[in-house]
Amino acid sequence: QVQLVESGGGLVQAGGSLRLSCAASDRTFSNYAVGWFRQAPGKEREFVAAINFGGGSQYYVDSVKGRFTISRDNAKYTVYLQMNSLKPEDTAVYYCAARDSVSYYYTSTASWDYWGQGTRVTVSS
């Protein structure tokens, strides 16, 4: 069972950038698709982006396209979420998730098997 640990959250002004990291505990991580989700206060957890096991394919929710980039370094068992041009509405706890599958474009939380504990991102206006 893979364990995931997010880091990189913090407080940033609107228009700024942050890079989140999702580090895995297991070398089999390179076989997993990985997704990023976020949950704002009082709202349901929502899909943000996903990447396939090899890193060659990515999928984004429309609201972050052109601002966020998901990437991975399988040699470091780590997936990244580079967030640029941040907006106050990006404020949320960000979670990474993994599934042992070739398929990666799943936006439902129920489709992902493993979750990290989350890292908080706050964007001030």
mmCIF file of C-alpha atoms in Angstrom:
data_model
loop_
_atom_site.group_PDB
_atom_site.id
_atom_site.type_symbol
_atom_site.label_atom_id
_atom_site.label_comp_id
_atom_site.label_asym_id
_atom_site.label_seq_id
_atom_site.Cartn_x
_atom_site.Cartn_y
_atom_site.Cartn_z
ATOM 1 C CA GLN A 1 0.000 0.000 0.000
ATOM 2 C CA VAL A 2 1.533 3.271 -1.095
ATOM 3 C CA GLN A 3 1.670 6.188 1.330
ATOM 4 C CA LEU A 4 1.490 9.747 0.053
ATOM 5 C CA VAL A 5 2.752 12.927 1.720
ATOM 6 C CA GLU A 6 1.966 16.385 0.369
ATOM 7 C CA SER A 7 4.038 19.476 1.008
ATOM 8 C CA GLY A 8 4.554 22.966 -0.341
ATOM 9 C CA GLY A 9 1.377 24.681 0.728
ATOM 10 C CA GLY A 10 1.318 28.110 2.306
ATOM 11 C CA LEU A 11 0.070 31.659 2.121
ATOM 12 C CA VAL A 12 0.567 33.573 -1.110
ATOM 13 C CA GLN A 13 -0.813 36.759 -2.617
ATOM 14 C CA ALA A 14 -3.075 36.677 -5.652
ATOM 15 C CA GLY A 15 -1.000 36.372 -8.798
ATOM 16 C CA GLY A 16 1.732 34.469 -7.010
ATOM 17 C CA SER A 17 2.968 30.911 -7.396
ATOM 18 C CA LEU A 18 3.415 27.780 -5.327
ATOM 19 C CA ARG A 19 4.702 24.312 -6.113
ATOM 20 C CA LEU A 20 3.121 21.414 -4.296
ATOM 21 C CA SER A 21 4.838 18.060 -3.970
ATOM 22 C CA CYS A 22 3.386 14.614 -3.419
ATOM 23 C CA ALA A 23 6.013 12.142 -2.245
ATOM 24 C CA ALA A 24 5.365 8.400 -2.237
ATOM 25 C CA SER A 25 6.812 5.729 -0.022
ATOM 26 C CA ASP A 26 7.072 2.936 -2.541
ATOM 27 C CA ARG A 27 9.030 2.377 -5.731
ATOM 28 C CA THR A 28 5.894 0.919 -7.315
ATOM 29 C CA PHE A 29 4.663 4.521 -7.401
ATOM 30 C CA SER A 30 5.923 4.663 -10.983
ATOM 31 C CA ASN A 31 3.076 2.316 -11.901
ATOM 32 C CA TYR A 32 0.412 4.597 -10.447
ATOM 33 C CA ALA A 33 -1.650 7.352 -11.970
ATOM 34 C CA VAL A 34 -1.701 10.371 -9.655
ATOM 35 C CA GLY A 35 -4.263 13.096 -9.207
ATOM 36 C CA TRP A 36 -4.546 16.349 -7.303
ATOM 37 C CA PHE A 37 -7.799 17.352 -5.643
ATOM 38 C CA ARG A 38 -8.745 20.301 -3.483
ATOM 39 C CA GLN A 39 -11.346 21.044 -0.860
ATOM 40 C CA ALA A 40 -12.367 24.563 0.055
ATOM 41 C CA PRO A 41 -14.135 25.284 3.356
ATOM 42 C CA GLY A 42 -17.741 24.144 3.209
ATOM 43 C CA LYS A 43 -17.351 22.578 -0.218
ATOM 44 C CA GLU A 44 -16.892 19.098 -1.576
ATOM 45 C CA ARG A 45 -13.512 17.820 -2.642
ATOM 46 C CA GLU A 46 -12.996 18.529 -6.326
ATOM 47 C CA PHE A 47 -10.679 17.290 -9.024
ATOM 48 C CA VAL A 48 -7.838 19.554 -10.139
ATOM 49 C CA ALA A 49 -5.408 17.596 -12.316
ATOM 50 C CA ALA A 50 -4.119 14.116 -13.046
ATOM 51 C CA ILE A 51 -1.121 12.511 -14.694
ATOM 52 C CA ASN A 52 -0.574 9.048 -16.039
ATOM 53 C CA PHE A 53 2.039 6.639 -14.700
ATOM 54 C CA GLY A 54 4.714 7.633 -17.212
ATOM 55 C CA GLY A 55 4.098 11.367 -17.033
ATOM 56 C CA GLY A 56 3.339 11.784 -20.702
ATOM 57 C CA SER A 57 -0.361 12.551 -20.365
ATOM 58 C CA GLN A 58 -2.109 15.075 -18.150
ATOM 59 C CA TYR A 59 -5.675 16.175 -17.578
ATOM 60 C CA TYR A 60 -6.909 19.387 -15.932
ATOM 61 C CA VAL A 61 -10.134 20.878 -14.744
ATOM 62 C CA ASP A 62 -11.032 23.890 -16.892
ATOM 63 C CA SER A 63 -10.605 26.392 -14.073
ATOM 64 C CA VAL A 64 -6.857 25.724 -13.769
ATOM 65 C CA LYS A 65 -5.899 25.125 -17.386
ATOM 66 C CA GLY A 66 -3.044 27.398 -18.420
ATOM 67 C CA ARG A 67 -2.205 28.201 -14.768
ATOM 68 C CA PHE A 68 -1.403 24.833 -13.170
ATOM 69 C CA THR A 69 0.989 22.156 -14.403
ATOM 70 C CA ILE A 70 1.195 18.609 -13.104
ATOM 71 C CA SER A 71 4.410 16.675 -13.567
ATOM 72 C CA ARG A 72 6.242 13.757 -12.021
ATOM 73 C CA ASP A 73 9.717 12.470 -11.331
ATOM 74 C CA ASN A 74 9.443 8.726 -10.917
ATOM 75 C CA ALA A 75 13.089 8.441 -9.898
ATOM 76 C CA LYS A 76 12.168 10.539 -6.849
ATOM 77 C CA TYR A 77 8.727 8.950 -6.345
ATOM 78 C CA THR A 78 7.273 12.448 -6.493
ATOM 79 C CA VAL A 79 4.505 14.268 -8.338
ATOM 80 C CA TYR A 80 4.373 18.049 -8.502
ATOM 81 C CA LEU A 81 1.671 20.633 -9.007
ATOM 82 C CA GLN A 82 3.060 23.957 -10.164
ATOM 83 C CA MET A 83 0.467 26.642 -9.520
ATOM 84 C CA ASN A 84 0.888 30.027 -11.161
ATOM 85 C CA SER A 85 -1.331 33.107 -11.332
ATOM 86 C CA LEU A 86 -3.063 32.018 -8.169
ATOM 87 C CA LYS A 87 -6.485 33.409 -7.361
ATOM 88 C CA PRO A 88 -8.325 33.693 -4.030
ATOM 89 C CA GLU A 89 -10.724 31.020 -5.280
ATOM 90 C CA ASP A 90 -7.803 28.570 -5.398
ATOM 91 C CA THR A 91 -7.736 28.650 -1.598
ATOM 92 C CA ALA A 92 -8.244 25.106 -0.334
ATOM 93 C CA VAL A 93 -6.615 22.071 1.178
ATOM 94 C CA TYR A 94 -4.902 20.233 -1.665
ATOM 95 C CA TYR A 95 -4.707 16.451 -1.674
ATOM 96 C CA CYS A 96 -2.858 14.044 -3.897
ATOM 97 C CA ALA A 97 -4.295 10.655 -4.718
ATOM 98 C CA ALA A 98 -3.072 7.566 -6.530
ATOM 99 C CA ARG A 99 -4.513 4.578 -8.336
ATOM 100 C CA ASP A 100 -2.730 1.517 -9.683
ATOM 101 C CA SER A 101 -4.000 1.879 -13.211
ATOM 102 C CA VAL A 102 -3.059 2.908 -16.703
ATOM 103 C CA SER A 103 -6.130 5.133 -16.762
ATOM 104 C CA TYR A 104 -5.734 8.515 -15.104
ATOM 105 C CA TYR A 105 -8.561 10.814 -16.198
ATOM 106 C CA TYR A 106 -10.912 10.093 -13.327
ATOM 107 C CA THR A 107 -12.441 13.121 -11.671
ATOM 108 C CA SER A 108 -14.438 11.322 -8.986
ATOM 109 C CA THR A 109 -12.818 10.893 -5.565
ATOM 110 C CA ALA A 110 -14.268 7.385 -5.432
ATOM 111 C CA SER A 111 -12.045 6.334 -8.333
ATOM 112 C CA TRP A 112 -8.810 6.900 -6.420
ATOM 113 C CA ASP A 113 -7.410 4.378 -3.967
ATOM 114 C CA TYR A 114 -4.767 6.151 -1.903
ATOM 115 C CA TRP A 115 -4.766 9.638 -0.417
ATOM 116 C CA GLY A 116 -2.365 11.945 1.333
ATOM 117 C CA GLN A 117 -3.203 14.059 4.357
ATOM 118 C CA GLY A 118 -3.402 17.336 2.453
ATOM 119 C CA THR A 119 -1.542 20.625 2.383
ATOM 120 C CA ARG A 120 -3.242 23.989 2.842
ATOM 121 C CA VAL A 121 -3.034 26.727 0.236
ATOM 122 C CA THR A 122 -4.293 30.199 1.059
ATOM 123 C CA VAL A 123 -4.383 32.907 -1.582
ATOM 124 C CA SER A 124 -4.960 36.419 -0.301
ATOM 125 C CA SER A 125 -6.504 39.159 -2.416
#
